[in-house]
């Protein structure tokens, strides 16, 4: 693949649309490499030069080719404003990236995990586009909403999970909550769900993607965790509990 041509075309596309600081922040957060300088007399925009330098630095870095291509696509999409996404995708298509074996490999890796249908429905496309941060945020929102719906509760996030999944007064039950093992399992689902809200959903709801990066492996692992919670929600039953009894 001609990295130099991609670097020039993407840089030219975005030379008026973002800041050097933003490009560098995304480059550092997404690529995880040291930026080098590659002088090019035909480039007159400092923004275009920054894009050019990051892409050629990535091309020079020694790593597995599939990983390099994934990082290139992710970097380009993250620095691109929405109004230029279509033009960017044409550049990537011309370079043989969007229809390449990379996307097929990503799809195979995603589908091989046998995730819950809600995950496939809501985040498959985000994952394939390299939007790992947004994929996790989306699936957390879906889980929260479905728990609200099944428990008929107006609460949200951590407070919701601690209230509706409890062994004593929770309305969603995955066990009879009779034995100590029953109660441990039930409360385990409560704390896992609350932990998802506190440790994952809340930070990414309040932090910019470039300040809270989520890589592909973390995304796959977290989706597996939430998939487990979705299946527990599916198997749970609603039990009306009289508070204080």
C-alpha positions as CSV (number, residue, x, y, z in Angstrom):
1,X,0.0,0.0,0.0
2,X,1.2,3.5,-0.8
3,X,1.3,5.1,2.7
4,X,2.8,8.3,1.3
5,X,-0.1,8.9,-1.1
6,X,-2.6,8.2,1.7
7,X,-0.7,10.6,3.9
8,X,-0.8,13.4,1.3
9,X,-4.5,12.9,0.3
10,X,-5.8,12.7,3.9
11,X,-3.7,15.7,4.9
12,X,-4.9,17.7,2.0
13,X,-8.5,16.8,2.8
14,X,-8.2,17.9,6.4
15,X,-5.8,20.8,6.1
16,X,-8.5,23.4,7.1
17,X,-10.7,21.4,9.3
18,X,-9.0,20.6,12.6
19,X,-6.0,21.8,14.7
20,X,-2.5,20.5,14.9
21,X,-3.0,19.9,18.7
22,X,-6.0,17.8,18.0
23,X,-4.3,15.7,15.3
24,X,-1.3,15.2,17.6
25,X,-3.5,14.2,20.6
26,X,-5.3,11.6,18.5
27,X,-2.1,10.4,17.0
28,X,-0.5,9.9,20.4
29,X,-3.7,8.2,21.9
30,X,-4.5,6.0,18.9
31,X,-1.2,5.0,17.4
32,X,1.0,4.7,20.5
33,X,4.2,5.5,18.6
34,X,6.7,8.4,18.4
35,X,5.9,11.0,15.7
36,X,8.8,11.6,13.3
37,X,9.3,14.4,10.8
38,X,9.1,13.7,7.0
39,X,9.8,16.9,5.1
40,X,7.7,17.4,2.0
41,X,8.1,20.7,0.1
42,X,4.7,20.3,-1.6
43,X,2.9,20.5,1.8
44,X,2.2,24.1,2.9
45,X,-0.3,23.4,5.7
46,X,0.9,22.6,9.2
47,X,-2.2,20.5,9.7
48,X,-1.5,18.5,6.6
49,X,2.1,18.1,7.6
50,X,1.1,16.8,11.0
51,X,-1.2,14.2,9.4
52,X,1.6,13.3,6.9
53,X,4.1,12.8,9.7
54,X,1.9,10.6,11.8
55,X,1.0,8.3,8.9
56,X,4.6,7.9,7.7
57,X,5.8,7.4,11.2
58,X,3.2,4.6,11.5
59,X,4.4,3.1,8.1
60,X,8.0,3.2,9.4
61,X,7.2,1.5,12.7
62,X,7.8,-2.2,12.8
63,X,4.6,-4.2,13.6
64,X,2.3,-6.8,12.1
65,X,0.8,-5.4,8.8
66,X,-2.8,-6.0,9.8
67,X,-2.4,-4.1,13.0
68,X,-0.7,-1.3,11.2
69,X,-3.6,-1.0,8.8
70,X,-6.2,-1.1,11.6
71,X,-4.3,1.7,13.3
72,X,-4.1,3.8,10.1
73,X,-7.9,3.5,9.5
74,X,-8.7,4.3,13.1
75,X,-6.4,7.4,13.1
76,X,-7.8,8.7,9.9
77,X,-11.5,8.3,11.0
78,X,-10.9,9.8,14.4
79,X,-9.3,13.0,13.0
80,X,-11.9,13.4,10.3
81,X,-15.0,15.7,10.9
82,X,-18.3,14.2,10.0
83,X,-18.8,16.4,6.9
84,X,-15.7,14.8,5.3
85,X,-16.2,11.2,6.2
86,X,-17.6,10.3,2.8
87,X,-14.5,11.8,1.1
88,X,-12.2,10.1,3.5
89,X,-13.8,6.7,2.9
90,X,-13.2,7.2,-0.8
91,X,-9.5,7.7,-0.1
92,X,-9.4,4.6,2.0
93,X,-11.3,2.7,-0.6
94,X,-8.9,3.8,-3.3
95,X,-6.0,2.6,-1.2
96,X,-7.7,-0.8,-0.9
97,X,-8.4,-0.5,2.8
98,X,-12.1,-0.6,3.4
99,X,-12.8,-3.7,1.2
100,X,-9.6,-5.4,2.2
101,X,-9.0,-8.6,4.2
102,X,-8.6,-6.4,7.2
103,X,-12.3,-5.8,7.6
104,X,-13.1,-9.4,6.9
105,X,-10.7,-10.4,9.6
106,X,-12.2,-8.0,12.0
107,X,-15.7,-9.3,11.3
108,X,-14.5,-12.9,11.8
109,X,-12.9,-12.0,15.1
110,X,-16.0,-10.1,16.3
111,X,-18.5,-12.8,15.2
112,X,-16.4,-15.7,16.6
113,X,-17.0,-14.4,20.1
114,X,-20.7,-15.4,19.9
115,X,-21.8,-12.2,21.6
116,X,-25.4,-11.6,22.8
117,X,-27.7,-10.5,19.9
118,X,-28.1,-7.0,21.4
119,X,-24.3,-6.5,21.1
120,X,-24.3,-7.6,17.5
121,X,-27.3,-5.4,16.7
122,X,-26.0,-2.2,18.3
123,X,-22.2,-2.2,18.0
124,X,-21.0,-4.5,15.2
125,X,-20.7,-1.6,12.7
126,X,-19.0,0.6,15.3
127,X,-16.4,-2.1,16.0
128,X,-15.7,-2.7,12.3
129,X,-15.2,1.0,11.8
130,X,-12.6,1.1,14.6
131,X,-14.8,3.1,17.0
132,X,-14.0,1.0,20.0
133,X,-14.7,3.8,22.6
134,X,-18.1,4.5,21.1
135,X,-18.9,0.8,20.8
136,X,-18.5,0.3,24.6
137,X,-20.4,3.4,25.4
138,X,-23.3,2.3,23.2
139,X,-23.5,-1.2,24.7
140,X,-23.5,0.2,28.2
141,X,-26.4,2.5,27.4
142,X,-28.3,-0.4,25.9
143,X,-27.8,-2.6,29.0
144,X,-28.8,0.2,31.3
145,X,-32.0,0.9,29.3
146,X,-33.0,-2.8,29.1
147,X,-32.5,-3.2,32.9
148,X,-34.6,-0.1,33.5
149,X,-37.3,-1.6,31.2
150,X,-37.4,-5.0,32.8
151,X,-37.3,-3.8,36.3
152,X,-39.8,-1.0,35.7
153,X,-37.4,1.4,37.5
154,X,-36.8,5.1,36.8
155,X,-33.3,4.9,38.4
156,X,-30.2,5.1,36.3
157,X,-26.6,3.7,36.2
158,X,-25.0,2.4,39.4
159,X,-28.0,3.3,41.6
160,X,-30.3,1.3,39.3
161,X,-28.1,-1.8,39.4
162,X,-27.6,-1.8,43.1
163,X,-31.4,-1.4,43.6
164,X,-32.9,-3.9,41.2
165,X,-30.4,-6.8,41.3
166,X,-30.0,-7.2,45.1
167,X,-30.6,-10.6,46.7
168,X,-32.8,-9.1,49.4
169,X,-35.0,-6.4,47.9
170,X,-34.1,-6.5,44.2
171,X,-36.9,-7.1,41.7
172,X,-34.8,-8.9,39.1
173,X,-33.8,-12.4,40.2
174,X,-31.5,-14.9,38.5
175,X,-31.6,-17.3,41.5
176,X,-34.3,-18.2,44.1
177,X,-32.1,-16.4,46.7
178,X,-32.7,-19.1,49.2
179,X,-29.3,-20.5,49.9
180,X,-26.1,-18.7,50.6
181,X,-24.8,-19.7,47.1
182,X,-28.0,-18.3,45.6
183,X,-27.5,-15.0,47.3
184,X,-23.8,-14.8,46.5
185,X,-24.6,-15.3,42.8
186,X,-27.4,-12.8,42.8
187,X,-25.4,-10.2,44.6
188,X,-22.5,-10.9,42.3
189,X,-24.6,-9.9,39.3
190,X,-25.6,-6.7,41.2
191,X,-22.0,-5.7,41.8
192,X,-20.8,-6.7,38.3
193,X,-23.6,-4.5,36.8
194,X,-22.9,-1.6,39.2
195,X,-19.2,-1.9,38.4
196,X,-19.9,-1.7,34.7
197,X,-21.7,1.6,35.2
198,X,-19.1,3.1,37.6
199,X,-15.9,1.9,36.0
200,X,-16.8,1.9,32.3
201,X,-20.0,3.8,31.4
202,X,-19.5,6.8,33.7
203,X,-15.9,7.6,32.7
204,X,-16.5,7.3,29.0
205,X,-19.7,9.4,29.3
206,X,-17.7,12.3,30.7
207,X,-14.3,12.0,29.0
208,X,-13.4,12.7,25.3
209,X,-12.5,9.6,23.4
210,X,-8.9,10.8,22.8
211,X,-8.4,11.2,26.6
212,X,-9.9,7.8,27.5
213,X,-8.7,5.5,24.7
214,X,-10.0,1.9,24.4
215,X,-8.1,-0.4,22.1
216,X,-9.4,-3.3,20.1
217,X,-8.5,-6.0,22.7
218,X,-10.1,-4.1,25.5
219,X,-13.2,-3.6,23.4
220,X,-13.5,-7.3,22.6
221,X,-13.0,-8.2,26.3
222,X,-15.5,-5.7,27.6
223,X,-18.1,-6.7,25.0
224,X,-17.7,-10.3,26.3
225,X,-18.3,-9.1,29.8
226,X,-21.4,-7.1,28.9
227,X,-22.6,-10.0,26.8
228,X,-22.6,-12.2,29.9
229,X,-24.7,-9.6,31.8
230,X,-27.2,-9.4,28.9
231,X,-27.6,-13.2,29.2
232,X,-28.2,-12.9,32.9
233,X,-30.8,-10.2,32.3
234,X,-32.5,-12.5,29.7
235,X,-32.7,-15.3,32.3
236,X,-33.9,-13.1,35.1
237,X,-37.5,-12.9,36.3
238,X,-39.3,-9.9,37.7
239,X,-40.3,-10.5,41.3
240,X,-42.4,-7.8,42.9
241,X,-40.8,-7.0,46.3
242,X,-42.4,-5.1,49.1
243,X,-39.8,-2.8,50.4
244,X,-39.1,-3.1,54.1
245,X,-40.6,-6.6,54.4
